[in-house]
mmCIF file of C-alpha atoms in Angstrom:
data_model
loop_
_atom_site.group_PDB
_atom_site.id
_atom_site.type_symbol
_atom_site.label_atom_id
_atom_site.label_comp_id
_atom_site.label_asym_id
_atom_site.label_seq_id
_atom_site.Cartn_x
_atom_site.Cartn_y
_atom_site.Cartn_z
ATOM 1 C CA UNK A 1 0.000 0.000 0.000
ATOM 2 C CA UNK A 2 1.078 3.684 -1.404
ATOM 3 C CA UNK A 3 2.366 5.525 2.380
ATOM 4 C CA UNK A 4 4.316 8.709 2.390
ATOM 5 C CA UNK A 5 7.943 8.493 2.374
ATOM 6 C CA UNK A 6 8.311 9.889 5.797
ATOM 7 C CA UNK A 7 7.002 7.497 7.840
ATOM 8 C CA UNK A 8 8.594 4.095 8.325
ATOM 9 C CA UNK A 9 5.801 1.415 6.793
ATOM 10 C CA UNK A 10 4.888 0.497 10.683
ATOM 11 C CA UNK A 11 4.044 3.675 11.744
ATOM 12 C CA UNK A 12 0.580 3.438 10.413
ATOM 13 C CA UNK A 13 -1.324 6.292 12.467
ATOM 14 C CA UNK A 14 -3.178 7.923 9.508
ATOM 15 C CA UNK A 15 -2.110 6.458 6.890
ATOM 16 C CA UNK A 16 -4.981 5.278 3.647
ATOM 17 C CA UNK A 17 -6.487 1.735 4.845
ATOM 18 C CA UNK A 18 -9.488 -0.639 4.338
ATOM 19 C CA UNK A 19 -12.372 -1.616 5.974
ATOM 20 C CA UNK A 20 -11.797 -3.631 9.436
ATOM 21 C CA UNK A 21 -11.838 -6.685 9.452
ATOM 22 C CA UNK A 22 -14.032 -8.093 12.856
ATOM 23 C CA UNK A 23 -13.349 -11.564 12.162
ATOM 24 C CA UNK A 24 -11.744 -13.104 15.787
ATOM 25 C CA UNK A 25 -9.581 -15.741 16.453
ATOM 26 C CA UNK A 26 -8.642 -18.155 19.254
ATOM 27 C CA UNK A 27 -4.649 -18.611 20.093
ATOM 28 C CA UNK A 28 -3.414 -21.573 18.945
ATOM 29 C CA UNK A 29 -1.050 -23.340 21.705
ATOM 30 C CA UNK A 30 1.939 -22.484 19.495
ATOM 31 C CA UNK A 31 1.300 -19.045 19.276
ATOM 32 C CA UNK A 32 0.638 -19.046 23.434
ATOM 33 C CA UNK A 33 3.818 -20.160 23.660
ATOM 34 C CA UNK A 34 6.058 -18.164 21.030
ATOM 35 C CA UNK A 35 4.188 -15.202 23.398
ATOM 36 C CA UNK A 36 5.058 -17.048 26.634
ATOM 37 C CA UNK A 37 8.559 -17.265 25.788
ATOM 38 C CA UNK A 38 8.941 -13.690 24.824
ATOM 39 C CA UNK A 39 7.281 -13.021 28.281
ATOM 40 C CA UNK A 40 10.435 -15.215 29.905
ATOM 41 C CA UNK A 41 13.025 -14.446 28.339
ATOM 42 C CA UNK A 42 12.599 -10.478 27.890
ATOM 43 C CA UNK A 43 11.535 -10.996 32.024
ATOM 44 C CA UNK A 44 14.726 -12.470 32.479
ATOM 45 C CA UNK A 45 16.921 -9.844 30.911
ATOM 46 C CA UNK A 46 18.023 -11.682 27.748
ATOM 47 C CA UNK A 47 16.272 -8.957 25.458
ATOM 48 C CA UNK A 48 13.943 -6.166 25.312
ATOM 49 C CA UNK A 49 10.720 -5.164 24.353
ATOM 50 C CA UNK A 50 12.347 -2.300 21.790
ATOM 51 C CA UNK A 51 14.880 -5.288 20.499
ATOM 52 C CA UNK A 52 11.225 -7.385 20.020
ATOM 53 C CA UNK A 53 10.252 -4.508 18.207
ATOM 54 C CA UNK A 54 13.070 -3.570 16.100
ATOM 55 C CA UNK A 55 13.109 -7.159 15.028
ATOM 56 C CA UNK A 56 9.633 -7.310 14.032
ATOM 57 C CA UNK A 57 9.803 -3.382 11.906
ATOM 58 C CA UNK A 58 13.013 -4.578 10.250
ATOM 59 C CA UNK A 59 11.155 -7.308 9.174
ATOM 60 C CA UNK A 60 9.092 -4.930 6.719
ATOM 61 C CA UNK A 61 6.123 -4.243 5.255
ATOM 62 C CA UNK A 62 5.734 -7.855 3.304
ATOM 63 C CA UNK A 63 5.883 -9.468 6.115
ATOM 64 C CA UNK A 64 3.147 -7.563 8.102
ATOM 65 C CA UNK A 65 0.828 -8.138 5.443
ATOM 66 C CA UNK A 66 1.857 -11.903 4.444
ATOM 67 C CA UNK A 67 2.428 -13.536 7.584
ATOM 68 C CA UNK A 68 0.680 -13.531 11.118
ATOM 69 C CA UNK A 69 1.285 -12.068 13.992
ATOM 70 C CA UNK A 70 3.192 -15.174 16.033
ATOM 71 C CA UNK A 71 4.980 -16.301 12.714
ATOM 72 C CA UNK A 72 6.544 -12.791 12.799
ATOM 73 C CA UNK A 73 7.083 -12.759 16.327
ATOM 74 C CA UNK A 74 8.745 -16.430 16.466
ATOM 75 C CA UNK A 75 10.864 -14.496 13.826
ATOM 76 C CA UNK A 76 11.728 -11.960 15.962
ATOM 77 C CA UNK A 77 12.151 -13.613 19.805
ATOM 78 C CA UNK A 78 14.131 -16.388 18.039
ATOM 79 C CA UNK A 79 17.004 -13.800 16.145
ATOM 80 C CA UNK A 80 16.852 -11.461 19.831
ATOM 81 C CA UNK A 81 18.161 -14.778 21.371
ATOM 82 C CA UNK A 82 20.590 -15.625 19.087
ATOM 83 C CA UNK A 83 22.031 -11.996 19.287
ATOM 84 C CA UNK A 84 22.036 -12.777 23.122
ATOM 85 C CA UNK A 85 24.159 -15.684 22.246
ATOM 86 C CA UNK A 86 21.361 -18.130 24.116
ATOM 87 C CA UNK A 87 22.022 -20.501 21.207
ATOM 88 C CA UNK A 88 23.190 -20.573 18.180
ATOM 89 C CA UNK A 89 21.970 -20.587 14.481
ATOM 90 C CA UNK A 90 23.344 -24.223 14.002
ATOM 91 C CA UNK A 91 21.856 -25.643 17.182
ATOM 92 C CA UNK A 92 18.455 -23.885 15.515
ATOM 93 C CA UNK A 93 18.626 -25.446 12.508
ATOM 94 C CA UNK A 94 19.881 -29.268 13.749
ATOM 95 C CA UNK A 95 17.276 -29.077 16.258
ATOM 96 C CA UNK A 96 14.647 -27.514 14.018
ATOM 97 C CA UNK A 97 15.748 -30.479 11.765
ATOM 98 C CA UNK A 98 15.177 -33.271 14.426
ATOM 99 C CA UNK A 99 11.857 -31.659 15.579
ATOM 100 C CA UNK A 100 10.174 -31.456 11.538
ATOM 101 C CA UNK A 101 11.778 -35.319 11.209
ATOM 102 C CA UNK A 102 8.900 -36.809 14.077
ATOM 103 C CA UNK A 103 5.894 -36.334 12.116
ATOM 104 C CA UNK A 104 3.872 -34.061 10.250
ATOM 105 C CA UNK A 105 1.756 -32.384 13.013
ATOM 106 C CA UNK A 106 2.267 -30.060 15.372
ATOM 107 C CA UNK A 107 0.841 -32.169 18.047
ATOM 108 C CA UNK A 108 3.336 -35.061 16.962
ATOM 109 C CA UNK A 109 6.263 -33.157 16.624
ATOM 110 C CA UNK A 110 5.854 -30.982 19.766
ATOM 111 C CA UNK A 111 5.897 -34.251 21.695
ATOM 112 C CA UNK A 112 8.681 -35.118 22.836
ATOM 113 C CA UNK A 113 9.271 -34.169 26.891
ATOM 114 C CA UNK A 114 5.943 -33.501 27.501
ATOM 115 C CA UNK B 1 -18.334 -12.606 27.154
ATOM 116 C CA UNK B 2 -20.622 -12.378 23.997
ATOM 117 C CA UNK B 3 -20.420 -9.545 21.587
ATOM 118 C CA UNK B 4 -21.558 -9.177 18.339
ATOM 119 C CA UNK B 5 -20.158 -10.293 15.021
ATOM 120 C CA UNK B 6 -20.544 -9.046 11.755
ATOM 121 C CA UNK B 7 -18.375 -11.776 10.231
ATOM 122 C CA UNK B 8 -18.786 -15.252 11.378
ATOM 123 C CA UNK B 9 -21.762 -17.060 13.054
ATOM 124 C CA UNK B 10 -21.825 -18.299 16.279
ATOM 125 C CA UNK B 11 -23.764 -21.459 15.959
ATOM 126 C CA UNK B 12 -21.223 -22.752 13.023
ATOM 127 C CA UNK B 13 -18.938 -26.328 13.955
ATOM 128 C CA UNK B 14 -16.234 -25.634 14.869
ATOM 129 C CA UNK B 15 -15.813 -22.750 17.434
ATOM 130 C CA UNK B 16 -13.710 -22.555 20.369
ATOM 131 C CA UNK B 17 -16.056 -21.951 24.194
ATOM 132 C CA UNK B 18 -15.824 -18.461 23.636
ATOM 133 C CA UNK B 19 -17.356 -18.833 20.056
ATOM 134 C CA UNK B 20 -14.484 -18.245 17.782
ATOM 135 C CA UNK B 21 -12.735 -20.554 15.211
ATOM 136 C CA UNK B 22 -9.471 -21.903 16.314
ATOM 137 C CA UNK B 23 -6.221 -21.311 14.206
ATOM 138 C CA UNK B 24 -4.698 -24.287 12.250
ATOM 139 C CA UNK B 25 -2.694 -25.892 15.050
ATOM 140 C CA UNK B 26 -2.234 -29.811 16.510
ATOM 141 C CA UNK B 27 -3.848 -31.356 13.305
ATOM 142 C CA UNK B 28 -2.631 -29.455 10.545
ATOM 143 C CA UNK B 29 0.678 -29.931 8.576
ATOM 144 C CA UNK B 30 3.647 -28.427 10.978
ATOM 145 C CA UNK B 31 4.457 -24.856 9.533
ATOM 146 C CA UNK B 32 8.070 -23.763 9.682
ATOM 147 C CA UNK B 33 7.409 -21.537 12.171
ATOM 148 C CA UNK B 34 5.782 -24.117 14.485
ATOM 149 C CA UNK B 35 8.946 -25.631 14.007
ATOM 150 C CA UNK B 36 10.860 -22.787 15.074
ATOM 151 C CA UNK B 37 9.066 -22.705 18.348
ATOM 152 C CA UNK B 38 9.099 -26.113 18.991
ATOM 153 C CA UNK B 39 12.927 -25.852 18.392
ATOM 154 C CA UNK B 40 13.640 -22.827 20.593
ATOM 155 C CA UNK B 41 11.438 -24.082 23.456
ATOM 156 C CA UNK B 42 13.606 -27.335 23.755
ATOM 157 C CA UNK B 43 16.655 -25.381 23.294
ATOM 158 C CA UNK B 44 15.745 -22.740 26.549
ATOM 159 C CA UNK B 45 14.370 -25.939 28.087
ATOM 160 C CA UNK B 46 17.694 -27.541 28.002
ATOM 161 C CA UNK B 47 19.976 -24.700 28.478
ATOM 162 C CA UNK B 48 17.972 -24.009 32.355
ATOM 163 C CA UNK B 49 17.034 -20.776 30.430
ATOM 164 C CA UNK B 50 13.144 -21.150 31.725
ATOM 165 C CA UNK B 51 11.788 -24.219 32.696
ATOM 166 C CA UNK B 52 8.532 -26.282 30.978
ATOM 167 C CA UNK B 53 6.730 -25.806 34.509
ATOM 168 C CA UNK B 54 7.540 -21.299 33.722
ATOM 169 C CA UNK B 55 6.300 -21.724 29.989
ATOM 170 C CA UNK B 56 3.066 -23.891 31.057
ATOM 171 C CA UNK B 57 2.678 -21.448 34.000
ATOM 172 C CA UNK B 58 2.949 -18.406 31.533
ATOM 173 C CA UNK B 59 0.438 -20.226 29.109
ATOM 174 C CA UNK B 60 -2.544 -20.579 31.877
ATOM 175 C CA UNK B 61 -1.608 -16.835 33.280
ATOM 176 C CA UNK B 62 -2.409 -15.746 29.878
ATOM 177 C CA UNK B 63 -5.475 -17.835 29.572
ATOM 178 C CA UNK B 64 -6.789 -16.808 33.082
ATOM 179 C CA UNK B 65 -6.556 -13.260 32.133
ATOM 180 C CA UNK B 66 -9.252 -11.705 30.099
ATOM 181 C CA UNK B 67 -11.960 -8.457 30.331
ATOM 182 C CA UNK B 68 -13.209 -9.384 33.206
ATOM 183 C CA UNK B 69 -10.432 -8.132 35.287
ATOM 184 C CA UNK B 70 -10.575 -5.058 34.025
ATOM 185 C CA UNK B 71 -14.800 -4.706 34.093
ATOM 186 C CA UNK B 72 -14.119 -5.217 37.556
ATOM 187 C CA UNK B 73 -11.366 -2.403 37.791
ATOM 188 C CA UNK B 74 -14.394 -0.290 36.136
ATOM 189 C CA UNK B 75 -17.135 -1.335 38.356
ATOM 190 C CA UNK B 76 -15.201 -0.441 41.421
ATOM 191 C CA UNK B 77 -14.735 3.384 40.085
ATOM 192 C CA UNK B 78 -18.206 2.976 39.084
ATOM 193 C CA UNK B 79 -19.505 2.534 42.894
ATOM 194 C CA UNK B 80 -16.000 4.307 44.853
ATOM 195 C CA UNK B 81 -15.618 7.754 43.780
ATOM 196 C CA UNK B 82 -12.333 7.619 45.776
ATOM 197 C CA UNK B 83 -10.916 4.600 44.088
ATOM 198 C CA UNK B 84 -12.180 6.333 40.750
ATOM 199 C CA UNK B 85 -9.786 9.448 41.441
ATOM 200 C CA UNK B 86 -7.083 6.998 42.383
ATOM 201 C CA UNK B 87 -7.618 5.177 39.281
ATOM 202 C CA UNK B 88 -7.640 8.580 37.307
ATOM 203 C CA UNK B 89 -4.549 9.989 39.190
ATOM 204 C CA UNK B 90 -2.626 6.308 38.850
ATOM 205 C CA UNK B 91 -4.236 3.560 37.516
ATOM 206 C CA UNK B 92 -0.800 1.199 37.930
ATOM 207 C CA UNK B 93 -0.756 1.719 41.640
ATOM 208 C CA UNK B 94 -4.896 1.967 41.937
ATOM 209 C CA UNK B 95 -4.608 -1.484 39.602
ATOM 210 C CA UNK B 96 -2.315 -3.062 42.270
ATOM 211 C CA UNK B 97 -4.446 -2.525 45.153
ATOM 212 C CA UNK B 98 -7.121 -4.951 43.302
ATOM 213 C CA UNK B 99 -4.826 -7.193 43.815
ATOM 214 C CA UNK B 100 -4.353 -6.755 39.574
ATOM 215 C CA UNK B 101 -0.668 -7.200 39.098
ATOM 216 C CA UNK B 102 0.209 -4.047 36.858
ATOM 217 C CA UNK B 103 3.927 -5.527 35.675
ATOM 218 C CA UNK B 104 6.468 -2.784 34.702
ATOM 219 C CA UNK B 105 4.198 -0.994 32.627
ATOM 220 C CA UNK B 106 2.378 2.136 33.399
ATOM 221 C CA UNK B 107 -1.485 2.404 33.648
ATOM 222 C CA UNK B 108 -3.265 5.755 32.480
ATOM 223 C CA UNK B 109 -7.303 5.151 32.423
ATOM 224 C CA UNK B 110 -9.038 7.614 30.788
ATOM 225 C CA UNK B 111 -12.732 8.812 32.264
ATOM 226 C CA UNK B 112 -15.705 8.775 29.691
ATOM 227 C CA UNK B 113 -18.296 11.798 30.272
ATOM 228 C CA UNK B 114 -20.803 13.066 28.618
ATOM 229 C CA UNK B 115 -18.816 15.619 26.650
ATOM 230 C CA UNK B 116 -15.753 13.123 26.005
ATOM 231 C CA UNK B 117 -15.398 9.913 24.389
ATOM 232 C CA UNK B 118 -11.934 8.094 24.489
ATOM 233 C CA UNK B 119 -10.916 5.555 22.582
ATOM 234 C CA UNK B 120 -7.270 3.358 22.834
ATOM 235 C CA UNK B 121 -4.978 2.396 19.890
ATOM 236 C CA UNK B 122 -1.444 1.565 19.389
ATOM 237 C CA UNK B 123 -0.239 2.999 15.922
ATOM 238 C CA UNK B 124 3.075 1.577 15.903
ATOM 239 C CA UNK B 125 2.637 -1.749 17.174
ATOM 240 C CA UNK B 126 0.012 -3.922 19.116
ATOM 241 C CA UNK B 127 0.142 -2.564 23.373
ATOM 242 C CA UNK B 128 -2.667 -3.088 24.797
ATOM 243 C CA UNK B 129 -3.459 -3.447 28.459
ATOM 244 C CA UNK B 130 -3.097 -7.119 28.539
ATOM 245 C CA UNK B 131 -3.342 -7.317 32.314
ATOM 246 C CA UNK B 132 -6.516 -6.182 32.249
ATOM 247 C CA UNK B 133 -8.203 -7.443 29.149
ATOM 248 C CA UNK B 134 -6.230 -10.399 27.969
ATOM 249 C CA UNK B 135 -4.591 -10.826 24.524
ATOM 250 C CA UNK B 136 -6.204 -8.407 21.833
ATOM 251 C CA UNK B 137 -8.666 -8.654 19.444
ATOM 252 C CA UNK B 138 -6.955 -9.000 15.820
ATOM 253 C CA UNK B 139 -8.342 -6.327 14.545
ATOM 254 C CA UNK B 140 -6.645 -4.094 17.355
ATOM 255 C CA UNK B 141 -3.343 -4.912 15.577
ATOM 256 C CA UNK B 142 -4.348 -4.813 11.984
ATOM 257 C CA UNK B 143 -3.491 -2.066 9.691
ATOM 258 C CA UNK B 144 -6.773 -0.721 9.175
ATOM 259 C CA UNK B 145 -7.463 0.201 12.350
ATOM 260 C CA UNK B 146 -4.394 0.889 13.612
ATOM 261 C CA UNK B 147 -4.377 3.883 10.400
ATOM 262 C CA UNK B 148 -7.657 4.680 10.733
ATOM 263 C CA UNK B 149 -9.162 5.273 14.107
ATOM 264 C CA UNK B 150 -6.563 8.201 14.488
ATOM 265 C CA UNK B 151 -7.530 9.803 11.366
ATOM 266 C CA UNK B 152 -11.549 9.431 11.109
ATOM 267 C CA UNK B 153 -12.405 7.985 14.615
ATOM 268 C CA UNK B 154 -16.140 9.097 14.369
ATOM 269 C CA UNK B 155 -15.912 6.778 11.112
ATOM 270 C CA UNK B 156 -14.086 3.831 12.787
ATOM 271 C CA UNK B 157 -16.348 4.194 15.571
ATOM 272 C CA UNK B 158 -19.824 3.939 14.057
ATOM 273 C CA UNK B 159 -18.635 0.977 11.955
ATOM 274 C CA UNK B 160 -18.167 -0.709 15.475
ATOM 275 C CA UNK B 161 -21.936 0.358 15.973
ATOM 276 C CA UNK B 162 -21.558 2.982 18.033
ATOM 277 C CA UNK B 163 -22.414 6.507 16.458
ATOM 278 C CA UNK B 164 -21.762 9.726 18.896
ATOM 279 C CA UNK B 165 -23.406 13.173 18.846
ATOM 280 C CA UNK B 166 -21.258 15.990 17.397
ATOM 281 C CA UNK B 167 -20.956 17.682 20.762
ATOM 282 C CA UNK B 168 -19.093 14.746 22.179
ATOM 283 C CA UNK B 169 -15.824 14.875 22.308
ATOM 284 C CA UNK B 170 -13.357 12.347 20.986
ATOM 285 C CA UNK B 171 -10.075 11.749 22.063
ATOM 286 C CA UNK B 172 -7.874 8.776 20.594
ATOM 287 C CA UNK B 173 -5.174 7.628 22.462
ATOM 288 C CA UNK B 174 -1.507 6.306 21.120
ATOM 289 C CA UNK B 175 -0.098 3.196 23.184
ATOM 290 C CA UNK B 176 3.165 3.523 23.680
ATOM 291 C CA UNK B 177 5.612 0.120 24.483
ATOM 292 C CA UNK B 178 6.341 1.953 27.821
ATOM 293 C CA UNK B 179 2.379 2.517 28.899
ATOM 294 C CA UNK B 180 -1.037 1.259 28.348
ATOM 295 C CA UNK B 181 -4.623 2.792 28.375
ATOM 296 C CA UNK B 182 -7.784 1.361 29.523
ATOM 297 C CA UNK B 183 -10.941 2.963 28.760
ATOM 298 C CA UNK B 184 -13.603 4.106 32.279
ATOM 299 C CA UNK B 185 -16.176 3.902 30.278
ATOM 300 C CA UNK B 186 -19.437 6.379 31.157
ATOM 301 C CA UNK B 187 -21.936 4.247 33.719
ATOM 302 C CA UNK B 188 -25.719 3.356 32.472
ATOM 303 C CA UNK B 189 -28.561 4.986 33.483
ATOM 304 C CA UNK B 190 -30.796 2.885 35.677
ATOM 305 C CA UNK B 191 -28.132 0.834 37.621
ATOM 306 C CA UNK B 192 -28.271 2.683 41.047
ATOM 307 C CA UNK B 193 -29.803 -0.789 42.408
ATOM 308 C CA UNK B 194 -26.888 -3.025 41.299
ATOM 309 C CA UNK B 195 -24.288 -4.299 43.161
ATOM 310 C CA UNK B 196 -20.538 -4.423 41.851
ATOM 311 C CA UNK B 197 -20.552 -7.480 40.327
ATOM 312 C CA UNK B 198 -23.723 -7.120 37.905
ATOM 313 C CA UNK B 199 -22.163 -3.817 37.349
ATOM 314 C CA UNK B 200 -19.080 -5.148 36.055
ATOM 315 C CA UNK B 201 -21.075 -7.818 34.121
ATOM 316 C CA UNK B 202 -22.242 -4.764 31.859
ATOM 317 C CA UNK B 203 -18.937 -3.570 30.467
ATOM 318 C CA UNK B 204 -17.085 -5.197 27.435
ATOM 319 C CA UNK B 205 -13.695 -5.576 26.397
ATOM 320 C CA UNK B 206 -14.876 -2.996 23.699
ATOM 321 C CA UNK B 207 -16.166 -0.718 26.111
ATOM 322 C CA UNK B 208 -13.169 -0.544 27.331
ATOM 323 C CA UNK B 209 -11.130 -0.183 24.492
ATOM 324 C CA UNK B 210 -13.424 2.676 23.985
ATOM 325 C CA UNK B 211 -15.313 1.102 20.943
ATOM 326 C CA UNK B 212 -18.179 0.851 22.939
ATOM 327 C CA UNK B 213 -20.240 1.847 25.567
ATOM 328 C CA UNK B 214 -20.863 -0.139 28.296
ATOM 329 C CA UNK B 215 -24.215 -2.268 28.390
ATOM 330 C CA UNK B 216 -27.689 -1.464 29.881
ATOM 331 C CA UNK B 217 -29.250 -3.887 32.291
#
């Protein structure tokens, strides 16, 4: 969507839009926990909420508009604790490997431990 | 807490207790980004970062907490003109002597009169006064109102339903990551005779977003 060049695309107050949409959803588990993990770990001192937010404005406008709201902020807890050296991108990816190698579900392949 | 909606029907399979539709989640096809959370729990899980027992605990905090807490916050301003004030003067510490954990964000309720109207949004982002209401509505953190309701809130306002004279007053206010707002909305006529709890049984989570007004008896 056309914005003004001053304004970064998240900074929406104003700006031309739509019709609202009313349509409400439920929170999946996943999301509940993407959000309960942000909760932690910014608690805990490992990020903040302006390194949440940076994260998620970098991101850009495509991503707003393509993806929803936990996929972006998975995105965006997940690359605030690698920059707080928590883990690292090759323990994401091996383990992100194992967990996509137990099934095709989300409730088989969030199993394991629980 | 029922409230109206233009878009889906209630009575459809399908619907969560509360009467929406679930998102795709145990039974669909894992999505990369179930993946990704699945992978970064296990990895915080293992490093002692939290525990399962914190993220589980987090989970049913977030479920426990919905509009409710705050109607009550409203009822008790409705009935205390003191506690009103406090709320009014500062609704973090007012918040925490309900017992209402406020967390490290500041509280600023806003009074609805006769002459004003106030309504919450976050421009930027999505804050919203979680504590009080729960997680937000999806159309709280969607573009169009986000853009809008600063713009033409009259507009944005009677499309919720709720269409105010011209000599009202509106006021929108920005959320900032820092602070929240939560909506006093005005108290009905012809509830002198009801005690706190059927008073708080009339006010929304849109009423106190400021989208609404709260209910008659």
């Amino acid at each position: 969507m056309e914005t003004d060049k001053i304004h970064r695309w998240h900074d929406m107050g104003g700006q031309p839009a739509g019709e609202i949409n009313r349509e409400e959803h439920d929170f999946a588990l996943w999301e509940k926990r993407v959000d309960a993990l942000q909760v932690l770990t910014s608690g805990k001192g490992y990020f903040t909420v302006d390194g949440l937010r940076r994260v998620l404005e970098d991101m850009g406008e495509e991503a707003f508009e393509t993806m929803s709201y936990y996929e972006r902020w998975v995105q965006s807890v997940n690359q605030n604790l690698l920059e707080a050296g928590v883990y690292t991108i090759a323990e994401l990816a091996e383990r992100m490997e194992q967990v996509q190698a137990r099934g095709e579900t989300y409730g088989e392949c969030a199993g394991a431990g629980e | 807490m029922p409230h109206d909606h233009p878009d889906h029907s209630h009575d459809a399979d399908g619907l969560s207790p509360s009467g929406h539709p679930y998102r795709p989640d145990q039974d669909h096809k894992l999505t990369r980004w179930q993946a990704m959370e699945i992978a970064m729990r296990e990895l915080l899980v293992e490093k002692g970062i939290v525990t399962a027992a914190e993220i589980t605990a987090t989970v049913e905090q977030m479920d426990r907490r919905s509009p409710a807490d705050g109607a009550k916050v409203v009822a008790r301003a409705w009935i205390d003109p003191d506690f009103k004030a406090r709320l009014l003067e500062n609704g973090t510490e007012a918040i925490r002597e309900m017992g209402i954990e406020p967390g490290v964000l500041k509280l600023i309720a806003v009074e609805n009169t006769p002459d004003v109207h106030n309504v919450v949004v976050c421009t930027l982002c999505s804050c919203y006064p979680r504590n009080l209401l729960g997680l937000p509505p999806d159309w709280y953190k969607q573009r169009a109102y986000r853009s809008r309701v600063v713009k033409t809130p009259r507009k944005v306002l009677a499309e919720f339903g709720l269409e105010l004279p011209e000599k009202v007053q509106v006021r929108v206010h920005d959320s900032t990551a820092d602070m929240r707002y939560l909506v006093v909305p005005g108290r009905p006529e012809g509830t002198d005779g009801l005690d706190e709890a059927a008073l708080a049984g009339l006010v929304s989570r849109d009423a106190m977003i400021g989208v609404a007004t709260a209910r008659h008896p």
